[in-house]
Tab-separated table of C-alpha atoms (C1' of nucleotides) in Angstrom:
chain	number	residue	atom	x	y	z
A	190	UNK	CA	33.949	-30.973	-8.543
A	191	UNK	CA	30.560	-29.232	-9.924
A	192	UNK	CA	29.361	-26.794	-6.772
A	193	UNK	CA	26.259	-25.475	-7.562
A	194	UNK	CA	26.444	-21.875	-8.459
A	195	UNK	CA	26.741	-19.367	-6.094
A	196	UNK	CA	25.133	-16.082	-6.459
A	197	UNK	CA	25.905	-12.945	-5.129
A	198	UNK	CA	23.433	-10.745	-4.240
A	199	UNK	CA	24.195	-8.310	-7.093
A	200	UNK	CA	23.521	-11.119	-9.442
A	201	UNK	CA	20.132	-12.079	-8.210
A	202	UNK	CA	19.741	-8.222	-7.967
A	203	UNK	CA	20.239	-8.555	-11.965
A	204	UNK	CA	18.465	-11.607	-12.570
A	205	UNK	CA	15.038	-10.128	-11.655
A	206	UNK	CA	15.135	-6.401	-11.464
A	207	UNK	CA	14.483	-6.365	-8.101
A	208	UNK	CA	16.734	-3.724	-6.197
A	209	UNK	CA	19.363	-4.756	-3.839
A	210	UNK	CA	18.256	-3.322	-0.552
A	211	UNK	CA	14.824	-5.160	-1.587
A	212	UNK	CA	16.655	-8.342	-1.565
A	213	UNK	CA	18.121	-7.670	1.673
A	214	UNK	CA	14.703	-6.394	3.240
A	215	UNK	CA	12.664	-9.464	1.823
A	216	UNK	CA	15.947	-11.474	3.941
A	217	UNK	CA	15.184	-9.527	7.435
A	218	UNK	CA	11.649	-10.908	6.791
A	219	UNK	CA	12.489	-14.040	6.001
A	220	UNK	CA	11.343	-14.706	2.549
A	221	UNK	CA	14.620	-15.340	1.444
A	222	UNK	CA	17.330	-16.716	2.477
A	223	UNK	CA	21.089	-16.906	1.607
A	224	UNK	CA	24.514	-17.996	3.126
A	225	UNK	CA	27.421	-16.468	4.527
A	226	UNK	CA	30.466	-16.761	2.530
A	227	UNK	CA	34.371	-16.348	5.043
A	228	UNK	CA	34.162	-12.892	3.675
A	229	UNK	CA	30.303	-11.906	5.321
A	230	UNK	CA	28.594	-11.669	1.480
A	231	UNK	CA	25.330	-13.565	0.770
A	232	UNK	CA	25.455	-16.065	-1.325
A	233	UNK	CA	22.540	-17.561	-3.539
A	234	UNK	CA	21.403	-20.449	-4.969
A	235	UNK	CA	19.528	-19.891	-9.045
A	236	UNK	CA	16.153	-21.236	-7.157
A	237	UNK	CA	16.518	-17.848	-4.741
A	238	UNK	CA	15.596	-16.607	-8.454
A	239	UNK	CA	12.401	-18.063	-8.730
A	240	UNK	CA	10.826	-17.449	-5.008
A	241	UNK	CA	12.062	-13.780	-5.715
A	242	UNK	CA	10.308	-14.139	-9.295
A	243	UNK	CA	7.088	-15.970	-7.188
A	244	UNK	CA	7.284	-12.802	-4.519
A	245	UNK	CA	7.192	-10.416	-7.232
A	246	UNK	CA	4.305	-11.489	-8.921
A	247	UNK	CA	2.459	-12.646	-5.617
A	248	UNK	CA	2.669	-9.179	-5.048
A	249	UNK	CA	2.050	-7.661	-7.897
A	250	UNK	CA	-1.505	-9.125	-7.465
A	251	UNK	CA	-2.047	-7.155	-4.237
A	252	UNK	CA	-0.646	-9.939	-1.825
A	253	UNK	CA	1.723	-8.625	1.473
A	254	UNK	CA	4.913	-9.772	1.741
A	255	UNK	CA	3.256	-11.142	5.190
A	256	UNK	CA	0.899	-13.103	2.606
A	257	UNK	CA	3.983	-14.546	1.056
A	258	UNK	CA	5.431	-15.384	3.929
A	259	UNK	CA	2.602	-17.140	5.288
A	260	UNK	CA	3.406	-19.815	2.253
A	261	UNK	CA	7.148	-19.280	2.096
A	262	UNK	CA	8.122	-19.221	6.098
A	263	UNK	CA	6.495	-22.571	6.385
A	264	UNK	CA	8.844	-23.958	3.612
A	265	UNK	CA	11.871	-22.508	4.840
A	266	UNK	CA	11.202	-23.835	8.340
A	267	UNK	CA	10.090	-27.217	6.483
A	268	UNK	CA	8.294	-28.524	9.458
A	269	UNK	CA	4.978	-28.048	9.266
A	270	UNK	CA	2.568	-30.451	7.706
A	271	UNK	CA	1.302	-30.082	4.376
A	272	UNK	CA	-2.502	-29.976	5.683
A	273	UNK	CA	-1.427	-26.472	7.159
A	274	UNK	CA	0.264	-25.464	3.954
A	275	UNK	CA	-2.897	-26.688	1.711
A	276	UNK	CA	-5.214	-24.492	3.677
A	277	UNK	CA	-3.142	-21.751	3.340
A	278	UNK	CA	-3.330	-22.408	-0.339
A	279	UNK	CA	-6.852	-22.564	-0.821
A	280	UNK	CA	-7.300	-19.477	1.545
A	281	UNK	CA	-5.210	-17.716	-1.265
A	282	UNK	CA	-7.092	-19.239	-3.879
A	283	UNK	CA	-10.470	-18.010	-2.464
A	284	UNK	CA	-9.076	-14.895	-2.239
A	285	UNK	CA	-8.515	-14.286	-5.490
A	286	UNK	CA	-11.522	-15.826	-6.605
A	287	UNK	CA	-13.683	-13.411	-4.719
A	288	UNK	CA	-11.408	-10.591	-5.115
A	289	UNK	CA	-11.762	-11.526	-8.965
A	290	UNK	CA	-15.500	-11.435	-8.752
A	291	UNK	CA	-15.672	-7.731	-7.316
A	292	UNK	CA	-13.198	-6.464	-9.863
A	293	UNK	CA	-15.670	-7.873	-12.528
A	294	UNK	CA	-18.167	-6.624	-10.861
A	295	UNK	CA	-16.951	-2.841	-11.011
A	296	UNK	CA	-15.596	-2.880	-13.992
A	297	UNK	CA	-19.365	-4.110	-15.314
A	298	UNK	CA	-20.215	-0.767	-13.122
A	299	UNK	CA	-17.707	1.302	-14.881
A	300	UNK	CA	-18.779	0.411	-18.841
A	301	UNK	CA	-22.022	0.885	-17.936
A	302	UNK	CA	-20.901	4.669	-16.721
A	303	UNK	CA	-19.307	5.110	-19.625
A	304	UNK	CA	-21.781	3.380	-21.797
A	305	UNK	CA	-25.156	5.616	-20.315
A	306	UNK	CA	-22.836	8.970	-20.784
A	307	UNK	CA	-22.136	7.744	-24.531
A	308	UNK	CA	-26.301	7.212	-25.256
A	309	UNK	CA	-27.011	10.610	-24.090
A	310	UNK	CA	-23.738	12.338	-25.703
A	311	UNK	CA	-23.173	10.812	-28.627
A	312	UNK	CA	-21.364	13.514	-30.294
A	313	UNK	CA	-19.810	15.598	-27.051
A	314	UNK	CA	-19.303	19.358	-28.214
A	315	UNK	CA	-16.318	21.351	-27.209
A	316	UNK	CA	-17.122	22.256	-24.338
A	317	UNK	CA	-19.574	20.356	-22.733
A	318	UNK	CA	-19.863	19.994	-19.423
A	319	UNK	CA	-19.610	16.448	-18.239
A	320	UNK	CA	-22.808	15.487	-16.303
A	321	UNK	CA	-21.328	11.706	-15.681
A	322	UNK	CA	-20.834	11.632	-12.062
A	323	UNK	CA	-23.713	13.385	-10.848
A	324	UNK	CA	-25.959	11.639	-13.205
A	325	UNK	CA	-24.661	8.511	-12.661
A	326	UNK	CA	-24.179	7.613	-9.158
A	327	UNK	CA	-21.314	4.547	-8.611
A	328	UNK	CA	-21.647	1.992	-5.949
A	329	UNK	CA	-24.178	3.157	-4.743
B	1320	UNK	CA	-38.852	26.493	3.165
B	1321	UNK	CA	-36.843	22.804	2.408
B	1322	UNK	CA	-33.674	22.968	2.706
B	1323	UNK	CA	-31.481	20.005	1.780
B	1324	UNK	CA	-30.547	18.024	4.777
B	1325	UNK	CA	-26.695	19.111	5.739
B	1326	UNK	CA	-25.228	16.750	7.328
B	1327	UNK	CA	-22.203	17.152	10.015
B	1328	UNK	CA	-18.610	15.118	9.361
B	1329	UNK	CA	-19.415	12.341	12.631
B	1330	UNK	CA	-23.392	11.416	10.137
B	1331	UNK	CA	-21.190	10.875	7.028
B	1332	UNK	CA	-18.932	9.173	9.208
B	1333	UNK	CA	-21.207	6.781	11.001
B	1334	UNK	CA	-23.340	6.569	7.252
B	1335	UNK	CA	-20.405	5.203	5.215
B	1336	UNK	CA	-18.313	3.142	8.402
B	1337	UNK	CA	-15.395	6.137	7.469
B	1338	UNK	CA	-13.377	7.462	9.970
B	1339	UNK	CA	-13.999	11.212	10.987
B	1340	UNK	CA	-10.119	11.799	9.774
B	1341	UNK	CA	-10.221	10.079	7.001
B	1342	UNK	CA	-13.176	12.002	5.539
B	1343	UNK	CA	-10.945	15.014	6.749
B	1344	UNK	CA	-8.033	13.432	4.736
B	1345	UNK	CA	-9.946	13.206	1.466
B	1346	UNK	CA	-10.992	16.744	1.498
B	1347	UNK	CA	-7.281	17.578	1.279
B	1348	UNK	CA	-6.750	15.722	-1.444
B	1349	UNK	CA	-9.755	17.289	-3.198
B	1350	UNK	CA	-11.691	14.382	-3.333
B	1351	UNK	CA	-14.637	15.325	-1.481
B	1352	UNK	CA	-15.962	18.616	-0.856
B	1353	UNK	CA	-18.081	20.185	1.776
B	1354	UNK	CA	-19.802	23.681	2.402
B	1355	UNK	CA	-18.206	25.361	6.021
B	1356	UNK	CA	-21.151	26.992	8.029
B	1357	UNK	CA	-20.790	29.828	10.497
B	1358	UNK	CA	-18.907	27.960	13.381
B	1359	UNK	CA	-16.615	26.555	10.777
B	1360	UNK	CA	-17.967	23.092	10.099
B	1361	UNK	CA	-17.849	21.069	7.692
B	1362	UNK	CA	-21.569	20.528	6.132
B	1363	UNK	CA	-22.075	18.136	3.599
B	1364	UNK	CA	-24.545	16.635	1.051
B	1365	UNK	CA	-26.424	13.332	1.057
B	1366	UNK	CA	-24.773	12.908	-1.966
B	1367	UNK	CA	-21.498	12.661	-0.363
B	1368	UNK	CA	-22.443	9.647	1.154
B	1369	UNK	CA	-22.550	7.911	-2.200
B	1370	UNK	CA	-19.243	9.724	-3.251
B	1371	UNK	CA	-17.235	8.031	-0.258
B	1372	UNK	CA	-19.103	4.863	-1.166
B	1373	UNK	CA	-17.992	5.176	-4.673
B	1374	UNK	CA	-14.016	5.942	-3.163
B	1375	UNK	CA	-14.212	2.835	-0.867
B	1376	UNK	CA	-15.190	0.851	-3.513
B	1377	UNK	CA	-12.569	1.536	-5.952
B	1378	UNK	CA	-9.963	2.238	-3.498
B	1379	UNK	CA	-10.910	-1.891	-2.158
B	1380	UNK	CA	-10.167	-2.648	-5.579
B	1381	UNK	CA	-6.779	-1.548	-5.727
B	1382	UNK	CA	-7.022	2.267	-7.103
B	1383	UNK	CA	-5.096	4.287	-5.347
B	1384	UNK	CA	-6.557	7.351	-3.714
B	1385	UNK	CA	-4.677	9.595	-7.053
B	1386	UNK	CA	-6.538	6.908	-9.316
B	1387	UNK	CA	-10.051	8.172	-7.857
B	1388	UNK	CA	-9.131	11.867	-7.475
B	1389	UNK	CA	-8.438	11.535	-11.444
B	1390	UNK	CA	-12.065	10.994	-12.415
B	1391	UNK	CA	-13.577	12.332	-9.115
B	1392	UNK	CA	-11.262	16.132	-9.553
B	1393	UNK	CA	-12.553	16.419	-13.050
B	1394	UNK	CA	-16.079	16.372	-11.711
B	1395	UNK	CA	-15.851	18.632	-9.236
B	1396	UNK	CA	-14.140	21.532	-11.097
B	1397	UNK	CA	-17.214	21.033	-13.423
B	1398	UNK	CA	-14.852	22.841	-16.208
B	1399	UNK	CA	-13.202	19.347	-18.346
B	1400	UNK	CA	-14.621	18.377	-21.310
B	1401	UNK	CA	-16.145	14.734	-21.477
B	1402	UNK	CA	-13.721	13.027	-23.647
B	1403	UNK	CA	-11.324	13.861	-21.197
B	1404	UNK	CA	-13.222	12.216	-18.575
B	1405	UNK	CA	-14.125	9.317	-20.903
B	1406	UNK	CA	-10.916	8.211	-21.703
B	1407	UNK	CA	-9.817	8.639	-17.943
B	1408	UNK	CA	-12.865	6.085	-17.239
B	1409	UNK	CA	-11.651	3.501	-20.466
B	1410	UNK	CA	-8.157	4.143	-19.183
B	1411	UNK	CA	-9.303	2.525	-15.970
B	1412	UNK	CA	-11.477	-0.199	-17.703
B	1413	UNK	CA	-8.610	-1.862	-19.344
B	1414	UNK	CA	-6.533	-1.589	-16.031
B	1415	UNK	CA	-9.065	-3.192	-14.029
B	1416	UNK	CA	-9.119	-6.084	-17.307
B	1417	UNK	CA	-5.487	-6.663	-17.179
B	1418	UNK	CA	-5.594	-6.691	-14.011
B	1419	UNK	CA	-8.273	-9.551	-13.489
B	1420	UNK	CA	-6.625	-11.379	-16.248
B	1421	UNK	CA	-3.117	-11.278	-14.023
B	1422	UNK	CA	-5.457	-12.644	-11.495
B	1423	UNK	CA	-6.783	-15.690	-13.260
B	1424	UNK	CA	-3.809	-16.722	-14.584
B	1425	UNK	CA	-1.855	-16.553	-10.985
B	1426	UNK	CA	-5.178	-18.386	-9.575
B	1427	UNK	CA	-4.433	-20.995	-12.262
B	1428	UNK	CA	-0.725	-21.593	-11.042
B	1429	UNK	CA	-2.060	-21.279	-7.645
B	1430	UNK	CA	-4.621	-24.378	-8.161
B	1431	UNK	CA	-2.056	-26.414	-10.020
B	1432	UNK	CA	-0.055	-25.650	-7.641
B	1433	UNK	CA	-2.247	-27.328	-5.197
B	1434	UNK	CA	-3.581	-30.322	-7.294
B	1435	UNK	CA	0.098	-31.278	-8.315
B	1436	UNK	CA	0.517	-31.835	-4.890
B	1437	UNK	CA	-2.003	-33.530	-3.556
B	1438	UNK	CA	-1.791	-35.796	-6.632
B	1439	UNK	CA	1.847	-37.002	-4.717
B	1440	UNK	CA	0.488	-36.587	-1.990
B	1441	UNK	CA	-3.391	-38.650	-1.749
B	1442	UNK	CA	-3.167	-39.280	1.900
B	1443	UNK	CA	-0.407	-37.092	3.562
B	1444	UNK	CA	0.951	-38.738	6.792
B	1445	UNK	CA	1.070	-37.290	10.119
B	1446	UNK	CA	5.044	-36.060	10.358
B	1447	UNK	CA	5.423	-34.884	6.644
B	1448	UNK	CA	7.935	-32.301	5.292
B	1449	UNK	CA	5.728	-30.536	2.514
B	1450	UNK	CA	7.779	-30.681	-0.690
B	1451	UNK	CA	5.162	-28.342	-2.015
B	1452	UNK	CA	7.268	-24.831	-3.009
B	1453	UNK	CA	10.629	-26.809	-3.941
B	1454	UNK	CA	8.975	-29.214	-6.089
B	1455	UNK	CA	6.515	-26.905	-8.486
B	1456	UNK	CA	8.496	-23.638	-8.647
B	1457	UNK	CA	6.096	-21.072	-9.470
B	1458	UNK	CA	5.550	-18.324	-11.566
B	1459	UNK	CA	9.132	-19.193	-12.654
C	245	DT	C1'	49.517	-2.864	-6.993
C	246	DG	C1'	45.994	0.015	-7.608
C	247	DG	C1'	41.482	1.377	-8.219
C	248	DG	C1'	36.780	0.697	-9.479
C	249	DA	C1'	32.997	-2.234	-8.594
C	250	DC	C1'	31.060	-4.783	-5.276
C	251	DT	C1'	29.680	-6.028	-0.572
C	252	DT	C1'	28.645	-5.247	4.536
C	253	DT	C1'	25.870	-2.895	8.565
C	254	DA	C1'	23.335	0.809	10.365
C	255	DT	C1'	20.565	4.621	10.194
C	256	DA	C1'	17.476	7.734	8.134
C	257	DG	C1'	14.169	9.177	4.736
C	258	DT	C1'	9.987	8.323	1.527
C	259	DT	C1'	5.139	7.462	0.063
C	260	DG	C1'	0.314	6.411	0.823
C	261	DA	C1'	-3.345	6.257	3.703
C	262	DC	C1'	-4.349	6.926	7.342
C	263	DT	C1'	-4.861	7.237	13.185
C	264	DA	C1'	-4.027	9.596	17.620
C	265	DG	C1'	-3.662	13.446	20.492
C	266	DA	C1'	-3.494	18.254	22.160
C	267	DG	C1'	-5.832	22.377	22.865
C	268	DA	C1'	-9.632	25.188	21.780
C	269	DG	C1'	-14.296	26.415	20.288
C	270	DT	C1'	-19.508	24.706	19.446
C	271	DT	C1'	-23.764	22.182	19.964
C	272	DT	C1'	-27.125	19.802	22.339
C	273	DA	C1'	-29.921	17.518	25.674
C	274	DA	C1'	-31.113	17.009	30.604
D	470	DT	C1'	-26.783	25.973	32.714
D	471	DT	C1'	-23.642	22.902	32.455
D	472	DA	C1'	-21.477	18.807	30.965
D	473	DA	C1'	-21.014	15.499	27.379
D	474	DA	C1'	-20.434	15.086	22.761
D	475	DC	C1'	-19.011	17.019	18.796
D	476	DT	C1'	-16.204	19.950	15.864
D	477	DC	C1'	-11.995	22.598	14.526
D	478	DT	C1'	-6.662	22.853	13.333
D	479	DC	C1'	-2.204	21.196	13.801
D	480	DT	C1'	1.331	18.149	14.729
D	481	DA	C1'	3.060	13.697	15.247
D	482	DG	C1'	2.999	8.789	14.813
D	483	DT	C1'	2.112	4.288	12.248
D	484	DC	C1'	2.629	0.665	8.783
D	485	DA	C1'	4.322	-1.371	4.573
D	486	DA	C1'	7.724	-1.659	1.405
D	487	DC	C1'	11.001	0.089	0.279
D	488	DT	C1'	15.247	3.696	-1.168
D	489	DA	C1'	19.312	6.415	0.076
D	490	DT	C1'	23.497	7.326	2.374
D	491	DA	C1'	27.615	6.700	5.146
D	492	DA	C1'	31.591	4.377	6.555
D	493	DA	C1'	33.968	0.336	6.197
D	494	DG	C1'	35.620	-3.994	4.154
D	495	DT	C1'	36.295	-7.231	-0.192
D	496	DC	C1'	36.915	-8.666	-4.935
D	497	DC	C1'	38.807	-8.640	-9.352
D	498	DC	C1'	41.400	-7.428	-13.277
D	499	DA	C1'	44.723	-4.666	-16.025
DNA sequence: TGGGACTTTATAGTTGACTAGAGAGTTTAA
DNA sequence: TTAAACTCTCTAGTCAACTATAAAGTCCCA
């Protein structure tokens, strides 16, 4: 009676902006996956919404799609223990962390670039010459 | 009777861990500069040790070679006034904030992710299908 | 029944940040 | 002095993550 909605791959193309042939791409890498309908269209279930939604923000924070995968694959292939998947978990949580800690880190750097440049101009002139990077060595 | 100490492409090389090419690569993209002696090669500064330094670092924080060449092109035309160059730096200040906030929030999901789990899961048996990414849809 | 919107595969092109190699000239240390 | 090591330019290739296009088939609705 009820059959779980199908999605075409237009639809999940709408749901969450990402572009069609990206859909299909993320497929030949296996993050996603969809089935064949008589007439050869892919068709989705709503969740392929949400691990599309998880890719996109996964990457958005500088993770591969490999990196995704790495979680993902072992889900789709749903044999592999959860030990394995936990690890790979707190891998990607260390990551972050420490990846977290350096952007702190440099943006500290960077106010203090700005801040030095601001004591010794406080009211810059038309045109001054800015003496920041020289004066001011970065990561060094 | 001192001159400064030029040094050849391979001694900024080997000084920063850059490859040869890549320092190359920069200079076409204006972000480092070097003097060209007699037989044509490229001499540079001690100073563009710290200069690479400075691109590694921000490029390993996800600026894009463009991003650096932004503040780093200003400097070395010497002819942009400072508030120019300040905003360019605050510009990249609040990026690098959103951006860490993104970061904490996904590490968040990421460790409830993982708690969640092994709350249903105290003692995960040998043989297991991991329920993890069904069960807790993230980022949804 | 038609036609526009949608889907398929396959191939090729794009961008960023390089690396690799050829072919030629230069420097340096034994 | 000569050979290894280094440098030059130029072209081509690589990888990730796509986008674009072609040629063909399918769906849907007025």
């Amino acid at each position: 009676m009820v059959v779980a909605t199908r999605l075409k791959i237009g639809d999940v193309a709408k749901q969450t902006g990402v572009a069609v042939g990206a859909l299909r791409y993320y497929e030949s890498l296996g993050l996603l996956s969809s089935e064949r309908g008589d007439n050869g269209y892919r068709y989705y279930s709503p969740e392929a919404v949400h691990q599309v939604q998880f890719i996109k923000k996964a990457q958005a924070l500088g993770f591969s799609l490999e990196d995704v995968g790495d979680v993902l694959n072992v889900h789709q292939r749903g044999d592999v223990p959860c030990e394995f998947v936990r690890s790979l978990l707190q891998d990607k949580i260390q990551q972050l962390e420490a990846q977290i800690q350096q952007m702190m880190a440099f943006k500290a750097d960077l106010e203090q670039y700005r801040d030095r440049w601001a004591e010794s101009h406080p009211r810059p002139q038309p045109g001054d010459i800015c003496p920041l990077i020289e004066t001011v060595p970065l990561g060094a």
